[in-house]
mmCIF file of C-alpha atoms in Angstrom:
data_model
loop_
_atom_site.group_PDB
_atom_site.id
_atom_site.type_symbol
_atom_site.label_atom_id
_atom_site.label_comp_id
_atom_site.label_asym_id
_atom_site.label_seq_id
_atom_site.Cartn_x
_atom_site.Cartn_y
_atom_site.Cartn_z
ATOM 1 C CA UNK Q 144 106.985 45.464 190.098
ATOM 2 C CA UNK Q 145 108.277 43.656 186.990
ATOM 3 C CA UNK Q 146 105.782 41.106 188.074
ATOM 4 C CA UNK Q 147 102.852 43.204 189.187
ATOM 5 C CA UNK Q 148 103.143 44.456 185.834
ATOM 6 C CA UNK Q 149 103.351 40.940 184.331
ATOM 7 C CA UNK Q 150 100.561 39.934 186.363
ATOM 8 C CA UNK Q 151 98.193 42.523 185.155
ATOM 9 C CA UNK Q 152 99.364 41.963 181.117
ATOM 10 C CA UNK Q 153 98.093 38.831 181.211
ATOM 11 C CA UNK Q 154 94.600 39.867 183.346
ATOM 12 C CA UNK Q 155 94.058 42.590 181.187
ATOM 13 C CA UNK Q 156 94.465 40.152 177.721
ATOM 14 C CA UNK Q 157 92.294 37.133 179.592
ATOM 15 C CA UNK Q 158 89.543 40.073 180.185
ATOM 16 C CA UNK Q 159 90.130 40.860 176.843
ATOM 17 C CA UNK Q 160 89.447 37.615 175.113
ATOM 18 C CA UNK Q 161 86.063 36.774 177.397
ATOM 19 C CA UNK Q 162 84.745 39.808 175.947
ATOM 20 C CA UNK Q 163 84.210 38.736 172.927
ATOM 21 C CA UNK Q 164 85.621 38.438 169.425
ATOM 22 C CA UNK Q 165 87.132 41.219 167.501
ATOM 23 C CA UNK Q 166 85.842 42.185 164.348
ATOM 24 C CA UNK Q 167 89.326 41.273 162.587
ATOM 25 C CA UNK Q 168 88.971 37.880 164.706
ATOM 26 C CA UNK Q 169 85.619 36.993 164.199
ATOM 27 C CA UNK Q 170 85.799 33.340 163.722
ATOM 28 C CA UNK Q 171 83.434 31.101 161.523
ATOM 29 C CA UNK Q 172 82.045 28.960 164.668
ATOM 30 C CA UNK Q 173 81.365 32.351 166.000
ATOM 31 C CA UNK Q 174 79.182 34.086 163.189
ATOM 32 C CA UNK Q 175 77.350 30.212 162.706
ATOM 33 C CA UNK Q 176 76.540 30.357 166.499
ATOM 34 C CA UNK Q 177 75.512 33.953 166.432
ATOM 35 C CA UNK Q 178 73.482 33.125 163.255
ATOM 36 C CA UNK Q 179 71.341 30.171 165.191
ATOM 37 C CA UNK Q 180 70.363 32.432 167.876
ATOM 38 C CA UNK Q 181 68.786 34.290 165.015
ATOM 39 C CA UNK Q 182 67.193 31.348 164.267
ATOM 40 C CA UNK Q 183 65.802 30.564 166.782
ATOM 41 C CA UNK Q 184 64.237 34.455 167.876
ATOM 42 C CA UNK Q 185 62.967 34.257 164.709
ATOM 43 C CA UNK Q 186 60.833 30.787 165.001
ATOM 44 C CA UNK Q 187 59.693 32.073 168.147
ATOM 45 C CA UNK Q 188 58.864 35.736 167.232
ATOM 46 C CA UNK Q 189 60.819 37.208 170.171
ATOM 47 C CA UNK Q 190 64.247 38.927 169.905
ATOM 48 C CA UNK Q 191 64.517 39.515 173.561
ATOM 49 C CA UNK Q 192 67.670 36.590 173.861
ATOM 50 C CA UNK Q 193 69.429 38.561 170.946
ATOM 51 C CA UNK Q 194 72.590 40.293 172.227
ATOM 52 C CA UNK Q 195 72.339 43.474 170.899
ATOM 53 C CA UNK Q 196 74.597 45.682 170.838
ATOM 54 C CA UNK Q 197 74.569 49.230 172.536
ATOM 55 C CA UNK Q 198 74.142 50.840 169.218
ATOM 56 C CA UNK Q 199 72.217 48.291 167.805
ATOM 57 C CA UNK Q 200 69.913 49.145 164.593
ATOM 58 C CA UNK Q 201 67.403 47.296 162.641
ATOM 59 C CA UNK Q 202 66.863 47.686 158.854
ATOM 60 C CA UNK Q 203 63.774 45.782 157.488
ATOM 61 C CA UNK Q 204 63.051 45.958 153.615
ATOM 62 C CA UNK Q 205 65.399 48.750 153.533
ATOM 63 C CA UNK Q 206 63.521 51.128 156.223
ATOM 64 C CA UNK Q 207 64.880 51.470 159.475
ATOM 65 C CA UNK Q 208 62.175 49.891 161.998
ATOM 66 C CA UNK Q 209 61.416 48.608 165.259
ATOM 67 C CA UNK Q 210 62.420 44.986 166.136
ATOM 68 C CA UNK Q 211 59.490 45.060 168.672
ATOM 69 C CA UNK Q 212 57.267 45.006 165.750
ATOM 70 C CA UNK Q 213 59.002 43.990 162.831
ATOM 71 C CA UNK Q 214 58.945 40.444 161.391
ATOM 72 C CA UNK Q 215 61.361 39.315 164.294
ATOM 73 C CA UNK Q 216 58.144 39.655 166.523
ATOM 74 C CA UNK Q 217 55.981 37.171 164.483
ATOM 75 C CA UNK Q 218 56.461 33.183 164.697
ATOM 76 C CA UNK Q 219 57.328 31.690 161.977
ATOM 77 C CA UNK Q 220 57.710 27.742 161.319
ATOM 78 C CA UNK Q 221 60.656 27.481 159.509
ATOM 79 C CA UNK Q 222 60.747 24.918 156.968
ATOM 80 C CA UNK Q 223 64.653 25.861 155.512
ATOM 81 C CA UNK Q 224 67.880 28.031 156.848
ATOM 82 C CA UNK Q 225 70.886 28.391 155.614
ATOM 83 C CA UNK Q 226 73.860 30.360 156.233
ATOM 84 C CA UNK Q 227 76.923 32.087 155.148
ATOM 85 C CA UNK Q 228 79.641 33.709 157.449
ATOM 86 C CA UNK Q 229 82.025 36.688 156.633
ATOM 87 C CA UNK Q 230 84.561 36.514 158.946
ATOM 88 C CA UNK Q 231 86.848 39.586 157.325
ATOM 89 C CA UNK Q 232 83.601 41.703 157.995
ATOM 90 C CA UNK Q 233 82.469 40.213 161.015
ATOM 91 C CA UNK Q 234 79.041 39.498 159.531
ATOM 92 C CA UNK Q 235 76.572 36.543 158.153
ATOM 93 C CA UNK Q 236 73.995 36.306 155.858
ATOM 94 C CA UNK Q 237 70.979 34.084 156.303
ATOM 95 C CA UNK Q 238 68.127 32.532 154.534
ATOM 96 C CA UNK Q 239 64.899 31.328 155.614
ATOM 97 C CA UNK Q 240 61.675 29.644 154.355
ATOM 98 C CA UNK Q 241 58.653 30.165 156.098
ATOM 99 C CA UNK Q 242 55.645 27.870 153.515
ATOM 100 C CA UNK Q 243 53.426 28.866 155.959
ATOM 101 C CA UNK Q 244 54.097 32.188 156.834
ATOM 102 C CA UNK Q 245 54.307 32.425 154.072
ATOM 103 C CA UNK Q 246 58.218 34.249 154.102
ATOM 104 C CA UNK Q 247 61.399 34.120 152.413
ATOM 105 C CA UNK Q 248 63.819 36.098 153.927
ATOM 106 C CA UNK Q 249 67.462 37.203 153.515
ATOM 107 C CA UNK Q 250 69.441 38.688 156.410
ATOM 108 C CA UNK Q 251 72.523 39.769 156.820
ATOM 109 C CA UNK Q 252 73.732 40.522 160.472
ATOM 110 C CA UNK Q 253 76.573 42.555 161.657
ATOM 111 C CA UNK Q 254 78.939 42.175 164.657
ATOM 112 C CA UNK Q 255 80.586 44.769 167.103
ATOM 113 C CA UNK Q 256 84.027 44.185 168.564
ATOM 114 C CA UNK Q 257 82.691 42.596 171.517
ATOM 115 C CA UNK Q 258 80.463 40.108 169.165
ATOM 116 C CA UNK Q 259 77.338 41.488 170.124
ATOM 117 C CA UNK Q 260 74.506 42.275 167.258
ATOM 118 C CA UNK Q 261 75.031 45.837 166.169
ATOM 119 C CA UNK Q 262 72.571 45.790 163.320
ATOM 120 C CA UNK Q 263 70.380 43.116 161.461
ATOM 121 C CA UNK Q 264 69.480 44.090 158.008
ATOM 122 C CA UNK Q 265 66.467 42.093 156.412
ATOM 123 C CA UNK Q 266 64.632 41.789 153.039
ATOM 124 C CA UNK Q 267 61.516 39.518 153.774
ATOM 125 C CA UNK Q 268 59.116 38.744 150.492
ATOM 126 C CA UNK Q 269 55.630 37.524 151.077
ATOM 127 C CA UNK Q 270 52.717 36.672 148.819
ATOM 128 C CA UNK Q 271 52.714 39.521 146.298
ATOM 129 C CA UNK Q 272 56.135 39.895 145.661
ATOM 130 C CA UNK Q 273 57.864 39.126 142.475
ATOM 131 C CA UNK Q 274 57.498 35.738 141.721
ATOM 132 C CA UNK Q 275 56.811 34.703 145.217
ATOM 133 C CA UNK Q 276 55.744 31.296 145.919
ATOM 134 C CA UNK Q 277 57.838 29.839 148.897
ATOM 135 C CA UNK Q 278 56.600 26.404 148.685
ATOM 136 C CA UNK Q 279 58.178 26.426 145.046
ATOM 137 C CA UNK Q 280 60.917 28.285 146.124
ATOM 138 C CA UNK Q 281 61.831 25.170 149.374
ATOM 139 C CA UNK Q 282 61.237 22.520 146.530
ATOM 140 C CA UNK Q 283 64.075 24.185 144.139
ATOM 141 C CA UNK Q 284 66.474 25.047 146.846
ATOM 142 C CA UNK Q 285 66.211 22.128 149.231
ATOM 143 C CA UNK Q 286 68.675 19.616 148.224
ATOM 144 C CA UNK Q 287 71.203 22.345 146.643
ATOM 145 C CA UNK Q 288 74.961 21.714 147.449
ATOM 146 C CA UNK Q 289 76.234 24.375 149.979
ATOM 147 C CA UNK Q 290 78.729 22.085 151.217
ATOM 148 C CA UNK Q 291 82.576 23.870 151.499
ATOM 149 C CA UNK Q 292 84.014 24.585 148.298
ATOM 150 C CA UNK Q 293 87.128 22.592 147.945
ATOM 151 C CA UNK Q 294 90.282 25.561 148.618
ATOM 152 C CA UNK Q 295 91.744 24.955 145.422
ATOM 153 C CA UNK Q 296 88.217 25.637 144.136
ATOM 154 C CA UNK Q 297 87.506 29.145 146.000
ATOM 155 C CA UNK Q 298 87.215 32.343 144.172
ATOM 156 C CA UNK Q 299 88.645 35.607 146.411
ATOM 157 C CA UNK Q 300 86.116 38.078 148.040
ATOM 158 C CA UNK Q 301 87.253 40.442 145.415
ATOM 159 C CA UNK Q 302 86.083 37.872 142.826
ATOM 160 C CA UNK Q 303 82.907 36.948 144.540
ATOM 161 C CA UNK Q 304 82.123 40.978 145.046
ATOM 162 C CA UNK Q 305 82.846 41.790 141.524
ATOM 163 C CA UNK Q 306 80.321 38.964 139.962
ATOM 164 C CA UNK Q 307 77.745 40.505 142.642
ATOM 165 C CA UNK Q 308 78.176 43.458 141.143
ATOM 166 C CA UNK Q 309 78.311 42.543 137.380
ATOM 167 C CA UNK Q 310 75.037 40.676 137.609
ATOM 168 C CA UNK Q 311 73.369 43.618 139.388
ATOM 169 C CA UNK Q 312 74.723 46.184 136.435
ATOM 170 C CA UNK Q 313 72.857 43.693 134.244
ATOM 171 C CA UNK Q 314 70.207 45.915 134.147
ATOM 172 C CA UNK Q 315 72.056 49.586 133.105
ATOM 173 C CA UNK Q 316 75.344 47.474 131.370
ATOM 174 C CA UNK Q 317 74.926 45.971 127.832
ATOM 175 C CA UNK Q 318 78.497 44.223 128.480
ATOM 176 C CA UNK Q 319 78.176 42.863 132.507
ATOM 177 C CA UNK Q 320 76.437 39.471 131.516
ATOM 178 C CA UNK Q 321 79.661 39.099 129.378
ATOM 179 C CA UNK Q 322 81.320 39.501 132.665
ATOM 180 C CA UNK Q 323 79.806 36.568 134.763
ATOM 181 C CA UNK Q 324 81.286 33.254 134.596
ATOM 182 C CA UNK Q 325 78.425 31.050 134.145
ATOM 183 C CA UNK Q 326 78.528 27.558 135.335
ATOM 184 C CA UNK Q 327 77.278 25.447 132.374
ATOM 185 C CA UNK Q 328 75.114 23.431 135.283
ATOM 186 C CA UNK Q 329 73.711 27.176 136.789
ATOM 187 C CA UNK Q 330 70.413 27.374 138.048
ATOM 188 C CA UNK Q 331 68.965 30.760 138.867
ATOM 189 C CA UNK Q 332 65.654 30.595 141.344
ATOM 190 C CA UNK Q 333 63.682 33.525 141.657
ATOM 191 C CA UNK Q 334 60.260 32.780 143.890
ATOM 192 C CA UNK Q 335 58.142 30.681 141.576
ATOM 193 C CA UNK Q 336 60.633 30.540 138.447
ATOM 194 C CA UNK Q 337 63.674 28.883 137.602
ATOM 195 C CA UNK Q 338 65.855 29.371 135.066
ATOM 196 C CA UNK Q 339 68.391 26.750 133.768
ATOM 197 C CA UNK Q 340 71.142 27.405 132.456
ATOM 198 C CA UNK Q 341 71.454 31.027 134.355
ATOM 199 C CA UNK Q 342 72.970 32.684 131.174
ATOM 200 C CA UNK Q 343 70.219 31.545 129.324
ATOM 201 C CA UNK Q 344 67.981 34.877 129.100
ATOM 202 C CA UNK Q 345 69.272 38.141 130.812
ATOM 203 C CA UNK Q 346 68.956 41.614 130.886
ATOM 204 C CA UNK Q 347 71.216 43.121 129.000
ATOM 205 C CA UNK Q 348 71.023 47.040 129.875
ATOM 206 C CA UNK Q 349 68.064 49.383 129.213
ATOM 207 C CA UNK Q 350 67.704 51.003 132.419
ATOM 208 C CA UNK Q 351 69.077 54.356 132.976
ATOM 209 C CA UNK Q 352 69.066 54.071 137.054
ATOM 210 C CA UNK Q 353 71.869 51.444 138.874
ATOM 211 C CA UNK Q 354 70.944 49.044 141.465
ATOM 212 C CA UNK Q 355 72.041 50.766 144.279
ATOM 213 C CA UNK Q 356 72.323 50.991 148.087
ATOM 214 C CA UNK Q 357 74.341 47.521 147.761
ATOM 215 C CA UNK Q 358 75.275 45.691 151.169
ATOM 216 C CA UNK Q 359 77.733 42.566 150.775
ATOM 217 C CA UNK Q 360 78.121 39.701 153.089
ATOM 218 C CA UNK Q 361 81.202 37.383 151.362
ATOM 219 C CA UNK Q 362 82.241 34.055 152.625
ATOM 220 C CA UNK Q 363 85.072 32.273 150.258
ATOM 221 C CA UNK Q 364 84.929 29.079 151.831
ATOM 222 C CA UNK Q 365 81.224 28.347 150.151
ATOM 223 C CA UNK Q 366 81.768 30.485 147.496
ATOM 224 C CA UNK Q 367 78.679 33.096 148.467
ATOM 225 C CA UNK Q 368 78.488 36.947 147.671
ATOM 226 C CA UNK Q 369 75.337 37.958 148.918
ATOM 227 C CA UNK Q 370 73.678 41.899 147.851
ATOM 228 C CA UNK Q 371 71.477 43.692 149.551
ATOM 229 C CA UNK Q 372 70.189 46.544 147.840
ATOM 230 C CA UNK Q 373 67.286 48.877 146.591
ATOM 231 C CA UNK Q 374 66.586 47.303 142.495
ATOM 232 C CA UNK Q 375 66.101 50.663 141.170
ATOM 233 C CA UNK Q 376 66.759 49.741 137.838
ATOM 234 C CA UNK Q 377 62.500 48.364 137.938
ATOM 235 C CA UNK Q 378 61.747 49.720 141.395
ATOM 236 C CA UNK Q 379 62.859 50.853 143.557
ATOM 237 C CA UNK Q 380 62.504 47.328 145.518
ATOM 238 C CA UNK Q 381 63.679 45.875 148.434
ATOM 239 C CA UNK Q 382 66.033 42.774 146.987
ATOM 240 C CA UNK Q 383 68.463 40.354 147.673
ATOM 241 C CA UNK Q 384 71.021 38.749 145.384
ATOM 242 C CA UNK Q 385 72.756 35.610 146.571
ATOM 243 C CA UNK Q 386 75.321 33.747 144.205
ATOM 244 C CA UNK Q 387 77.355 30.407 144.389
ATOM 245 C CA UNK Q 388 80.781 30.015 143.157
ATOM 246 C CA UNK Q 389 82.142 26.670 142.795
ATOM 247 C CA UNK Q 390 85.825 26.150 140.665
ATOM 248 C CA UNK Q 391 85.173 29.940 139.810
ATOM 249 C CA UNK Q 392 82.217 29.350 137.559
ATOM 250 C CA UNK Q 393 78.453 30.677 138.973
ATOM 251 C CA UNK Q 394 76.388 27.437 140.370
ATOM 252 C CA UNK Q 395 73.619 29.106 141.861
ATOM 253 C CA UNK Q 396 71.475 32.750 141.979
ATOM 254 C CA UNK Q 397 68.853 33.303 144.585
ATOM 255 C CA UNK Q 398 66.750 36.336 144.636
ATOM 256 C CA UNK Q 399 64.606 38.007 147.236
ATOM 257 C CA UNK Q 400 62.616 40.903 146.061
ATOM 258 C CA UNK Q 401 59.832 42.795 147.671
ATOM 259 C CA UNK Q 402 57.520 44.968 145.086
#
């Protein structure tokens, strides 16, 4: 019996461990894989080799919609991806340039226990949207460093989250640009315009509404906080917020934001 029991231990742990990663396993190779199936539904406008989960749900400019015939249904030639992986949340954040589409697009993606898809949450900017120009936007960010931050280097999540935050509070805090550690090499690209150094000319309160309905995807290892969120301080807008920390100073700030 002592056997039996043995016997069925270790089937039960092997059926375990094909089914997936947990979410408090979720490994980097895993969330990079996941990511390039993303990819690669998205190049060829068709989400059906996605592994959804069950519960799945997709979020497009910060709407609930229908994958069917949202912007994972058109083709896009993708001149540009990148992307980040938060293995403590079981989650990744992506970007993507589309010059002809024309696109740029942040997504973050979520994971179930069993490392299926249970919700991809998009922000997608066209021609129109603030500053958009994503030919301008692929000749700024192409030859950026997003190589691993050295682990002496690395900032913790909390870190990363709170300079997220502090640059979104910009906008309704006098005192949060006093709060970023700017990197005196910082470039901030938003569509068409960059800005060099970042701390050169920022908002420095004036709004009464916060920038709210923040999402965070965190990886330590490249130094990324990315935050998805409604910009209600101008808006309300659609918008992502992606920032570099390398040696604990701010290297780079992408923005995404839909008007």
């Amino acid at each position: 019996m002592a056997r039996l029991n043995s016997i069925l231990t270790a089937t039960a742990i092997a059926i375990a461990t094909l089914a997936g990663p947990t979410s408090a396993a979720c490994t980097r190779e895993d969330l990079f894989a996941a990511a390039e199936t993303y990819i690669s539904a998205q190049a060829a406008g068709d989400s059906s080799s996605l592994s959804l989960s069950e519960t799945f749900e997709y979020w497009e400019n910060n709407a609930k919609a229908d994958i069917a015939t949202g912007l994972l249904s058109k083709p896009l030639k993708l001149d540009y991806n990148r992307t980040t992986a938060d293995t403590t949340q079981c989650a990744s954040f992506t970007e993507l340039i589309a010059t002809s589409g024309p696109y740029v697009v942040a997504t973050q993606i979520w994971y179930d226990d069993a490392g299926a898809i249970a919700k991809i949450d998009t922000i997608a900017a066209t021609t129109g949207d603030l500053f958009f120009n994503a030919a301008q936007t692929l000749e700024y960010v192409k030859d950026h460093d997003w190589s691993e931050v050295p682990e002496a280097e690395r900032v913790s999540r909390d870190a990363l989250k709170d300079i997220g935050d502090a640059y979104l509070d910009m906008w309704t805090d006098a005192t949060a640009a006093d709060k970023i550690p700017w990197g005196t090499e910082c470039e901030r690209v938003e569509g068409s315009m960059r800005t060099e150094p970042c701390g050169g000319t920022l908002p420095r309160g004036g709004s009464a509404k916060a920038n709210g309905n923040r999402r965070y995807a965190i990886d330590e290892v490249l130094g990324s906080v990315d935050v998805l969120c409604s910009f209600d301080s101008l808006g309300p807008w659609p918008d992502s917020h992606e920032i570099r920390v390398e040696g604990g100073k701010v290297r780079y700030v992408y923005t995404v934001t839909l008007m």
